[in-house]
Coordinates of N, CA and C in Angstrom, one line a residue:
Chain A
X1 N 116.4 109.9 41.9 CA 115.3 110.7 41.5 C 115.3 112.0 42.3
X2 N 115.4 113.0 42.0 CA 115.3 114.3 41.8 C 113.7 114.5 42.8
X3 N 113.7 115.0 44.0 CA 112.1 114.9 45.1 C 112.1 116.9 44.9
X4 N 110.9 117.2 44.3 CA 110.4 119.0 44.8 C 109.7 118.4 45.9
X5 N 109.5 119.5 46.8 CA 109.1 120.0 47.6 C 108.4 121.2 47.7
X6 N 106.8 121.3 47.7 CA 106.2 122.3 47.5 C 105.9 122.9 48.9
X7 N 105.7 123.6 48.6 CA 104.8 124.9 50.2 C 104.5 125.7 49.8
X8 N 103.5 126.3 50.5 CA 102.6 125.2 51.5 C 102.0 124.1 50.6
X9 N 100.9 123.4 50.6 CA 100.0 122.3 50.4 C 98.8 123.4 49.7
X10 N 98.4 124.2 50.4 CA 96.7 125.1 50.2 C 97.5 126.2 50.6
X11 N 96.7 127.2 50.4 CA 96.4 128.8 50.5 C 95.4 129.1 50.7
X12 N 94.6 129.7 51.4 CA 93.8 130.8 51.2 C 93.9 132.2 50.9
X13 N 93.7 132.9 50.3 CA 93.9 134.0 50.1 C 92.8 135.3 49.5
X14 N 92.9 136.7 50.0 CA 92.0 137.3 49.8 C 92.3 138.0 47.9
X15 N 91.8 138.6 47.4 CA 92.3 139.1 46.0 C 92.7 140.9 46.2
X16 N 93.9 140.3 45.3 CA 94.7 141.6 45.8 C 96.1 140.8 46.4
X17 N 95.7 140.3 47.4 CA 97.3 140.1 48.3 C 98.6 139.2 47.1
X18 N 99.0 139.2 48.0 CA 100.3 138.5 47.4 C 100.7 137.3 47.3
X19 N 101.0 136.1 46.5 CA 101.2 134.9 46.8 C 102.2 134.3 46.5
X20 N 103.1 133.7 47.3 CA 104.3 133.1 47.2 C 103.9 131.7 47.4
X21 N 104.5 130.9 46.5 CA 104.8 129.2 46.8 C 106.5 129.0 46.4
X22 N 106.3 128.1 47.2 CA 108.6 127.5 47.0 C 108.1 126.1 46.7
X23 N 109.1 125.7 46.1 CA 109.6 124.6 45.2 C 111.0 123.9 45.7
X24 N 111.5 123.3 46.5 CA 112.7 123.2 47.3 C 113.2 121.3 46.2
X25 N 114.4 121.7 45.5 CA 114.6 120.0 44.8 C 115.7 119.8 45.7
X26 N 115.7 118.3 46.0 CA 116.5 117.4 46.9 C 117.8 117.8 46.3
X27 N 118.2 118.3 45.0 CA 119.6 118.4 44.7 C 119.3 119.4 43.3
X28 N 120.4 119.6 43.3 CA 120.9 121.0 41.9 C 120.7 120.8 40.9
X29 N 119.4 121.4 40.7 CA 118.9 121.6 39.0 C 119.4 122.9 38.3
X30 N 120.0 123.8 38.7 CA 120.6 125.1 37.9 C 119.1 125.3 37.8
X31 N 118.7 126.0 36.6 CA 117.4 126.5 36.3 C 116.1 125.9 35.3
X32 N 116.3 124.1 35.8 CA 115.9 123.9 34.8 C 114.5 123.0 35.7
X33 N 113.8 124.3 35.8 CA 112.2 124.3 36.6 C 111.2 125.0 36.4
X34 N 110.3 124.5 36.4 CA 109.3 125.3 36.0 C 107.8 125.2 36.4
X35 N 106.7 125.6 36.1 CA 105.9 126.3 37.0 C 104.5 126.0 35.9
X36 N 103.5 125.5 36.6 CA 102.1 125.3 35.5 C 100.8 125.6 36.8
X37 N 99.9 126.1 36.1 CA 98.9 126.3 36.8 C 97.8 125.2 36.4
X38 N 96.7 124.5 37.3 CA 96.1 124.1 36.7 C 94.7 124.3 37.0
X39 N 93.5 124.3 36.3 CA 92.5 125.3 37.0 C 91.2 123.7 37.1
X40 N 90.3 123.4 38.0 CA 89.7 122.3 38.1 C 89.3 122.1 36.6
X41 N 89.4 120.8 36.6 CA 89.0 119.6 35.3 C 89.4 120.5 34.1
X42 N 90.9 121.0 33.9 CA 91.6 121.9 32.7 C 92.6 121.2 32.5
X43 N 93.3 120.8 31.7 CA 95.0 120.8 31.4 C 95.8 121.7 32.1
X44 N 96.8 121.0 32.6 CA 97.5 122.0 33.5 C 98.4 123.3 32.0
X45 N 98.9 124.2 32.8 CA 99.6 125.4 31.6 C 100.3 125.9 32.3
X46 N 101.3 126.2 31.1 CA 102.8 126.5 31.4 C 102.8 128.1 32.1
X47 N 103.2 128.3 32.6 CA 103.0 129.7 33.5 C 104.8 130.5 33.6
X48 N 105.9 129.6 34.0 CA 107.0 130.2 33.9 C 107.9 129.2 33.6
X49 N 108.8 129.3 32.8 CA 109.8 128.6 32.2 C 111.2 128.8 32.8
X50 N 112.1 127.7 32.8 CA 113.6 127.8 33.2 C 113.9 128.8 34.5
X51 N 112.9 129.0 35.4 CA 113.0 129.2 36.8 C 112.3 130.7 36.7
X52 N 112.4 131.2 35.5 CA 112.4 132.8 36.1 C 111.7 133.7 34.8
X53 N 111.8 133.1 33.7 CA 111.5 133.6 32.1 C 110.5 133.0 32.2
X54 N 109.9 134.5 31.4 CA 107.7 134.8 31.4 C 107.5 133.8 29.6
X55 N 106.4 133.6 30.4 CA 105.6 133.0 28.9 C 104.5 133.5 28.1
X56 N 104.8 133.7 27.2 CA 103.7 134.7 26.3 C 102.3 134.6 26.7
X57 N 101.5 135.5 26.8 CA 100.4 135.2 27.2 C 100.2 135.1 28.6
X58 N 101.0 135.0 29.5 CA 100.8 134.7 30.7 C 100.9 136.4 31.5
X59 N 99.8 136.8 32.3 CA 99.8 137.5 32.7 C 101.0 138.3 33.8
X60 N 101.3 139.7 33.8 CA 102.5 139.6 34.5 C 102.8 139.8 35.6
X61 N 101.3 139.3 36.6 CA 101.7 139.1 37.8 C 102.0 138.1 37.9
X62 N 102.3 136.9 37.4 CA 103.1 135.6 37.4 C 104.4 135.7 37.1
X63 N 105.4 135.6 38.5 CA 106.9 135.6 38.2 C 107.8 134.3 39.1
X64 N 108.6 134.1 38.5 CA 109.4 133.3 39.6 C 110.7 133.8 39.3
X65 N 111.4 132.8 40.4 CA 112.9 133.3 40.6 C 113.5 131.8 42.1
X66 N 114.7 132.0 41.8 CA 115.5 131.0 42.2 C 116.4 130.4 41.1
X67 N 117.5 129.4 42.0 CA 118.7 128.5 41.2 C 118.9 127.7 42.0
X68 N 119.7 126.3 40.9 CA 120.0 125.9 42.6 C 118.8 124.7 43.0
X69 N 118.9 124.9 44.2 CA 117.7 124.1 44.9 C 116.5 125.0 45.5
X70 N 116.5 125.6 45.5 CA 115.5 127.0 46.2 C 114.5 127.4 45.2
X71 N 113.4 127.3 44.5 CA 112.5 128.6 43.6 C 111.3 128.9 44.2
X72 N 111.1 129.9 43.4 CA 109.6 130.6 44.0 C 108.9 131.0 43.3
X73 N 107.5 131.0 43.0 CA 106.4 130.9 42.4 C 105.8 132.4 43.1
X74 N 105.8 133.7 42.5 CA 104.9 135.0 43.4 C 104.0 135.3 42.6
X75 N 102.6 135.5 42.7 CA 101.8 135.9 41.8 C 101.3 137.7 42.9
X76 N 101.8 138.2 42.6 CA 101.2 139.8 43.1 C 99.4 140.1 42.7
X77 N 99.1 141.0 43.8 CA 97.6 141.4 43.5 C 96.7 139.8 42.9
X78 N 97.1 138.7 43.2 CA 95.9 137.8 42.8 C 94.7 138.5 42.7
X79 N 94.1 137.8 41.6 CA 92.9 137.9 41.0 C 92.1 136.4 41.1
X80 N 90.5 136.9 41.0 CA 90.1 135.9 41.3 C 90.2 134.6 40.7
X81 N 90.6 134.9 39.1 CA 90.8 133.7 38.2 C 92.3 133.0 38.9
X82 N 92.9 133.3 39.2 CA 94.4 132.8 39.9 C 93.6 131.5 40.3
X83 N 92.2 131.6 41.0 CA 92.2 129.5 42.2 C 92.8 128.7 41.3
X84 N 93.3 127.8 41.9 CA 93.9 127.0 40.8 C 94.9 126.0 42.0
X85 N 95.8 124.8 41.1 CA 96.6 124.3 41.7 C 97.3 124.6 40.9
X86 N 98.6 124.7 41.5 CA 100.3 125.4 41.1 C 100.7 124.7 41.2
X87 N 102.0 123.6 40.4 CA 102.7 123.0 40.3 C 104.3 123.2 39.7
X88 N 105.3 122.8 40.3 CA 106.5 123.2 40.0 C 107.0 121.7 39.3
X89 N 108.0 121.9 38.1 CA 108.8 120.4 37.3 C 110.0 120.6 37.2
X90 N 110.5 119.6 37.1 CA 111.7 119.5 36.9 C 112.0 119.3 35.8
X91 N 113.3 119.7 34.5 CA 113.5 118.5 33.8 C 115.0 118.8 33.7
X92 N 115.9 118.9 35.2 CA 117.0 118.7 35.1 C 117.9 117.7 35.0
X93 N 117.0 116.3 35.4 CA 117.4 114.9 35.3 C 116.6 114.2 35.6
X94 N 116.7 113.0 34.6 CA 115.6 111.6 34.6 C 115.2 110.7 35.9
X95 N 114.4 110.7 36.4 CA 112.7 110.7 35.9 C 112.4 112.0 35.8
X96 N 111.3 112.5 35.2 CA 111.0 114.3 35.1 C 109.8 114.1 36.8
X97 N 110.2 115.2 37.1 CA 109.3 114.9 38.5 C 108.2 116.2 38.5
X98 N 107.8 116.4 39.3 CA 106.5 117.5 39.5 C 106.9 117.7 41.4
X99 N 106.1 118.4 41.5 CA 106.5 119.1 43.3 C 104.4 118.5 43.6
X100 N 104.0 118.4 44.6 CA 102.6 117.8 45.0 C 101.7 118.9 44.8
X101 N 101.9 120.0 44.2 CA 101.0 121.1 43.9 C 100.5 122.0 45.1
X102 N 100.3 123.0 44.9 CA 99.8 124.1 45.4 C 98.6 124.3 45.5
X103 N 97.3 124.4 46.3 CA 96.1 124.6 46.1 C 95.6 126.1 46.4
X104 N 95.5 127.0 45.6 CA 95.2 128.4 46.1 C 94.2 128.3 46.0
X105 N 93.0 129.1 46.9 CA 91.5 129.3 47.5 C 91.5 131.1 47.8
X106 N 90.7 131.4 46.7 CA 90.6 132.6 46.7 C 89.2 132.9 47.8
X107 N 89.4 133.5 48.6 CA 88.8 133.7 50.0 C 87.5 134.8 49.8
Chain B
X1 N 96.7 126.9 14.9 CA 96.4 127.2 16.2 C 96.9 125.7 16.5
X2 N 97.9 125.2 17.7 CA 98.2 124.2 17.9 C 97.0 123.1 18.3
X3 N 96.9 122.6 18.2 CA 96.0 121.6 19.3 C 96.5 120.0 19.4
X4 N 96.7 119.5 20.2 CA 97.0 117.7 20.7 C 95.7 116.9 21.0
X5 N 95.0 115.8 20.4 CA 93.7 115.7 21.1 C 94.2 113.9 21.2
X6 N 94.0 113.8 22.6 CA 94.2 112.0 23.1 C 92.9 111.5 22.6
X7 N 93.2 110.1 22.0 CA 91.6 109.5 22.3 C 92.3 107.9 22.7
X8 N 91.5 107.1 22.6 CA 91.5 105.7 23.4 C 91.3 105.3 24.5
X9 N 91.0 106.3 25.4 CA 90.7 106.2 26.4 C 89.6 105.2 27.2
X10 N 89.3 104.6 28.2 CA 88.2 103.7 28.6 C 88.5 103.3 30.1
X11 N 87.8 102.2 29.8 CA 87.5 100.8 31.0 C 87.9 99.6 30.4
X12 N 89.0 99.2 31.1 CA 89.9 97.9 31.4 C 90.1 97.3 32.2
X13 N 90.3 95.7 32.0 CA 90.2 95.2 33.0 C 91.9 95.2 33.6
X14 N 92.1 95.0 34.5 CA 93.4 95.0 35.1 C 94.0 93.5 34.1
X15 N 95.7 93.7 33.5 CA 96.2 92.8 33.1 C 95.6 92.8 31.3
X16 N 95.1 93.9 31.5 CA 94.9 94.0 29.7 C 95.6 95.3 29.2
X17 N 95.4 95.5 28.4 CA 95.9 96.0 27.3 C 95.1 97.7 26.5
X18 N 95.9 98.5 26.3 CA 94.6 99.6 25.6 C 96.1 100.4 24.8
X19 N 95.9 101.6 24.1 CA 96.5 101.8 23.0 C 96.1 103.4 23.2
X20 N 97.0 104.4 23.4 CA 96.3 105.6 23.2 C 96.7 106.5 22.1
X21 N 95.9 107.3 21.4 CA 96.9 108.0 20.7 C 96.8 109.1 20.6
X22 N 97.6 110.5 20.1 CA 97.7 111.8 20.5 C 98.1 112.4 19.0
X23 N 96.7 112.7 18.6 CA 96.7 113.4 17.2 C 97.1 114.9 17.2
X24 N 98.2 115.3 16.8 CA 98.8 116.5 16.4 C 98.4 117.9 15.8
X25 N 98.0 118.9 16.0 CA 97.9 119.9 14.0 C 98.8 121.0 15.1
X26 N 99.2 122.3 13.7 CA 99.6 123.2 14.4 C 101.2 123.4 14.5
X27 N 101.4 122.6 14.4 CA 102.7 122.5 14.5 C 103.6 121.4 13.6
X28 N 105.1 121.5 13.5 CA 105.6 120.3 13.0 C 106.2 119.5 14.1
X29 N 105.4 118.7 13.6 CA 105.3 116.8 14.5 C 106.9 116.6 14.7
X30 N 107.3 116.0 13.8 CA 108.5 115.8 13.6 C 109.9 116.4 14.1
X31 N 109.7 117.6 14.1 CA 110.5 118.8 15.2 C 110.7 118.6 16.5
X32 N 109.7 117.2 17.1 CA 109.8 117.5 18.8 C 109.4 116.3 19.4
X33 N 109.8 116.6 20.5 CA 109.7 115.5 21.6 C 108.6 115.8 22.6
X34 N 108.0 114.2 22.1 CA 106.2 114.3 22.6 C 106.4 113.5 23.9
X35 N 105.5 114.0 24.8 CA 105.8 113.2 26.0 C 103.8 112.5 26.4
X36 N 104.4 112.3 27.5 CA 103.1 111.9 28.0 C 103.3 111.7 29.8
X37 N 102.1 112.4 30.3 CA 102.2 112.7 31.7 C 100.6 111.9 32.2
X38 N 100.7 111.7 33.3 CA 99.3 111.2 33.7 C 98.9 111.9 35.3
X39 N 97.8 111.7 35.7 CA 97.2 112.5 36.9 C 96.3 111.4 37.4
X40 N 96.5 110.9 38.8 CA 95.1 110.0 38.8 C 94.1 110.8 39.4
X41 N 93.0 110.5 40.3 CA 92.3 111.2 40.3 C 92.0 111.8 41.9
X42 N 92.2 113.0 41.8 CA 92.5 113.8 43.0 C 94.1 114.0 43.4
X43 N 94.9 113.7 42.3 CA 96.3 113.4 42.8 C 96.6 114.3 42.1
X44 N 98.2 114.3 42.2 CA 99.4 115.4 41.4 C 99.7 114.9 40.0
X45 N 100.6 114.9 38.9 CA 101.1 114.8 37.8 C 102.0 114.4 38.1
X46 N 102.1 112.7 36.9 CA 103.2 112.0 37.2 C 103.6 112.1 35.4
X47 N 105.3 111.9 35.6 CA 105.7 111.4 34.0 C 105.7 110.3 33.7
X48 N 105.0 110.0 32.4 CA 105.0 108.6 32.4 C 106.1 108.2 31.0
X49 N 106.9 108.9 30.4 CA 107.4 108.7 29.7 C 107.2 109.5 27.9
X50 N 108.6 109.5 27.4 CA 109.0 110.5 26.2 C 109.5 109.6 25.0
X51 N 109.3 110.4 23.7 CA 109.8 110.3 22.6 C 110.6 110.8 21.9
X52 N 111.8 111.1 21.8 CA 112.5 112.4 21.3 C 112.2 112.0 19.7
X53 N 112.4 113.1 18.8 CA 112.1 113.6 17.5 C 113.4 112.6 16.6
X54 N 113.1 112.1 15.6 CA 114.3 111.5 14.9 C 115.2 112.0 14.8
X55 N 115.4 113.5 14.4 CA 116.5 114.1 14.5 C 117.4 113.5 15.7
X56 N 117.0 113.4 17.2 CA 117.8 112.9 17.9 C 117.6 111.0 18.5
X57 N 117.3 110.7 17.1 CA 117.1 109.3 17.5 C 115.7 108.7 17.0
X58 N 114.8 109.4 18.0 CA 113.6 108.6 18.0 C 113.8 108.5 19.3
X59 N 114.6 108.2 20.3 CA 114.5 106.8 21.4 C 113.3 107.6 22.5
X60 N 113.4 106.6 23.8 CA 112.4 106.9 24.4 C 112.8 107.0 26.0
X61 N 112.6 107.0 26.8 CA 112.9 106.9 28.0 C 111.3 106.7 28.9
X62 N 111.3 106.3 29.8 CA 109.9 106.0 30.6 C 110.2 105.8 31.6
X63 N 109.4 106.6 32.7 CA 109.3 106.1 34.3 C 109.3 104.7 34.8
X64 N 109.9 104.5 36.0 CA 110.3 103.1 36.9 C 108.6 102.6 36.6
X65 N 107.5 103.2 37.3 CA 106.4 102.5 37.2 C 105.8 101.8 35.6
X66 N 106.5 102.4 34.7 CA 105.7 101.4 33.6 C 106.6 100.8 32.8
X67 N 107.8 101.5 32.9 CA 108.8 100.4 32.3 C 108.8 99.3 32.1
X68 N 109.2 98.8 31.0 CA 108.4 97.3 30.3 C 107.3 96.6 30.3
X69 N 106.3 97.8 30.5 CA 104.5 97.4 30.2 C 104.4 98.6 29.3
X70 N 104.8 99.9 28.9 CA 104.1 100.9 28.5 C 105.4 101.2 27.1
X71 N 105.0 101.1 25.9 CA 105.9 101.7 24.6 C 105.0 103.3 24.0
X72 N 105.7 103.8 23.9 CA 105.6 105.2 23.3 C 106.5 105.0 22.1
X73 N 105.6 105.3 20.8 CA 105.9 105.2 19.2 C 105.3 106.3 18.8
X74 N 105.8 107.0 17.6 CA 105.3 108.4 17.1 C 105.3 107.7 15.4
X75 N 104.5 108.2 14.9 CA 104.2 108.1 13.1 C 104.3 110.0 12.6
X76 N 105.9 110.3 12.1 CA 105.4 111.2 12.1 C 104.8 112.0 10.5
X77 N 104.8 110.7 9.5 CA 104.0 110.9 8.6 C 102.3 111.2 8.9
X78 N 102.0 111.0 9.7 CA 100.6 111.3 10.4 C 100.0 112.4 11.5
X79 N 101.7 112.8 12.1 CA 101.3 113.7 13.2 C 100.8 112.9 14.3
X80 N 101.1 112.0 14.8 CA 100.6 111.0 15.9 C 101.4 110.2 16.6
X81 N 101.6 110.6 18.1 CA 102.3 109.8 19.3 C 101.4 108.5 19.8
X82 N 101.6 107.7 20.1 CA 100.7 106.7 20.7 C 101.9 106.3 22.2
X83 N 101.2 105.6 23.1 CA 101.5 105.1 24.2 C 100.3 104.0 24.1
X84 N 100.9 102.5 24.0 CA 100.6 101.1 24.3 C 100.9 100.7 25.8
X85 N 100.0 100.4 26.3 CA 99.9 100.4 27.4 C 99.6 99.0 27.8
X86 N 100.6 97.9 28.3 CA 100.2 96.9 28.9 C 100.3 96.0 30.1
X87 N 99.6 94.7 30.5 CA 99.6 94.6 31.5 C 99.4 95.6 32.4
X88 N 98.0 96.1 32.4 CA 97.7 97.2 32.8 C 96.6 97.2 34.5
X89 N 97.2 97.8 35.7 CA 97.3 97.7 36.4 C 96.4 98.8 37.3
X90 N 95.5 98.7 38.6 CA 94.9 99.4 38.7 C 94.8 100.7 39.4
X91 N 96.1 101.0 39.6 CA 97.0 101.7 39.8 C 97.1 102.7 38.4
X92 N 97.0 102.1 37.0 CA 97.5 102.9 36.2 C 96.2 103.4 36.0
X93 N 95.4 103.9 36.7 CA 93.8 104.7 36.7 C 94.6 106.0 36.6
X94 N 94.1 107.0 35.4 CA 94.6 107.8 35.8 C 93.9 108.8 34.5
X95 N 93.8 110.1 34.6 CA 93.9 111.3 33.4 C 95.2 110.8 32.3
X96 N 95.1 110.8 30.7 CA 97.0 110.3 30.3 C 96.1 111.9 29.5
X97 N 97.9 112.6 29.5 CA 98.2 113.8 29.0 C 99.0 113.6 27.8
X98 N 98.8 113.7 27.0 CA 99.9 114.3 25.8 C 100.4 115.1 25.5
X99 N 101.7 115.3 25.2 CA 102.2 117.4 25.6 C 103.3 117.2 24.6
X100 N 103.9 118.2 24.1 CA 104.6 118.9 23.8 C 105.8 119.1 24.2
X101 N 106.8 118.6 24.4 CA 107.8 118.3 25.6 C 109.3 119.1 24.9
X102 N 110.0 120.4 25.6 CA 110.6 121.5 25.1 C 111.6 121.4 26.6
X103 N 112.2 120.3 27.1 CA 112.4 120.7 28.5 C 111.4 121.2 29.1
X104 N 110.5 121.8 28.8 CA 109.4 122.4 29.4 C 108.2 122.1 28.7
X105 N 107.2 121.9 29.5 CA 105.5 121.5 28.6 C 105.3 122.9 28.1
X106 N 105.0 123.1 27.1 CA 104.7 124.4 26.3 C 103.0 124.0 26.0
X107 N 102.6 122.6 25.6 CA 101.8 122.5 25.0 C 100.8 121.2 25.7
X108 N 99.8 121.3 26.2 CA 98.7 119.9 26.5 C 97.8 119.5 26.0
X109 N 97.9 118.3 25.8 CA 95.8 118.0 24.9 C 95.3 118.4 26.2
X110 N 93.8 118.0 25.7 CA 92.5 117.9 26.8 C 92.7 116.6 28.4
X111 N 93.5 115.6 27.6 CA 93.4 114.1 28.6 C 92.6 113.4 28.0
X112 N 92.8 111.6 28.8 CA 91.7 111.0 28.1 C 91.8 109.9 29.4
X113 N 90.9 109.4 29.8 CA 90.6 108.8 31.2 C 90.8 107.2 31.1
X114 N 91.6 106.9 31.4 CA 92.0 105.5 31.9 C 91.5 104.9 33.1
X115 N 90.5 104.0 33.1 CA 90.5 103.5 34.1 C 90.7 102.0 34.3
X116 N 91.2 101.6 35.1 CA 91.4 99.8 35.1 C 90.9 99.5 36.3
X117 N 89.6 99.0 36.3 CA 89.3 98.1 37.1 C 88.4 96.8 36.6
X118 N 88.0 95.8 37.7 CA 87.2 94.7 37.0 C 86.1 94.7 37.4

């Protein structure tokens, strides 16, 4: 089984700044990870696809990047709608896994 | 406008049985592989197991935790996934999601709340 590794756990953050989360997988998914926000008692949503490719609709301060075992989740200039928990998936190999989520706290 | 909406959702007792299903519009049913994810409560998102589209089968695949208690079947004259759920455990308390499954979730119902206890 395929383990992400999220970081940090929480954020706090003021709006405006910059926010990075990493996604670290036990072993080599090439680019097949991806990224969902989820906002309290909502369905979590797709935010970036295949490590690095934007999703329609999705605002474009939501970017990632990485390959490999390494990604990163940056949202620039956060806005206050950004709180949310951030989660990274896998579906480079079975079982499909998830990373323990991200909690950002807009300050 | 896509929409997925779960219902069956409840209160069980542990070692029973419940049936969920995941009514489609919006799209063609048939085209894709529906999955289903669950969240218990306060917790992260787990996969609980897929259906691929006939075109590549039908078959299914499912997580270590439910494997041989939990079947995922799709009718896709209806537009509807179901997950049968049994011998059900209180552990399997949880939000169940129904999605859209593209290598990547493109698409989520609302959830529908499972809980098992006695």
């Amino acid at each position: 089984e395929i383990v992400l590794t999220q970081s940090p756990d929480f954020q706090s953050v003021t709006p405006k700044e910059k926010v990075t989360i990493t996604c670290r997988a036990s072993q080599s998914i090439g680019s097949s990870l991806h990224w969902y926000q989820q906002k309290p008692d909502q369905s979590p949503k797709l935010l970036i696809k295949s490590a690095s490719q934007s999703v329609s609709g999705v605002p474009s301060r939501f970017s990632g990047s990485g390959s490999g075992t390494d990604f990163t989740l940056t949202i620039n200039s956060l806005e206050a709608e950004d709180a949310a928990a951030y989660y990274c998936h896998q579906s480079g190999s079975l079982p499909l896994t998830f990373g323990g989520g991200t909690k950002v706290e807009i300050k | 406008e896509v929409q997925l909406v779960e219902s069956g959702g409840g209160l069980v007792q542990p070692g029973r049985s419940l049936r969920l299903s995941c009514t489609v519009s919006g799209f063609t049913f048939g085209d894709y592989t529906m999955s289903w994810f669950r969240q218990a409560p306060g917790k992260g998102l787990e996969w609980v197991g897929f259906i691929r589209s006939n075109t590549y089968g039908g078959t299914t695949e499912y997580a270590a935790s439910v494997k041989g208690r939990f079947t995922i079947s799709r009718d896709d004259s209806k537009s509807v996934a179901y997950v049968q759920m049994n011998s059900l455990k209180t552990e399997d308390t949880a939000v169940y999601y129904c999605t859209r499954y593209r290598g990547y979730i493109d698409y989520w119902g609302q959830g529908t709340l499972v809980t098992v206890s006695s």
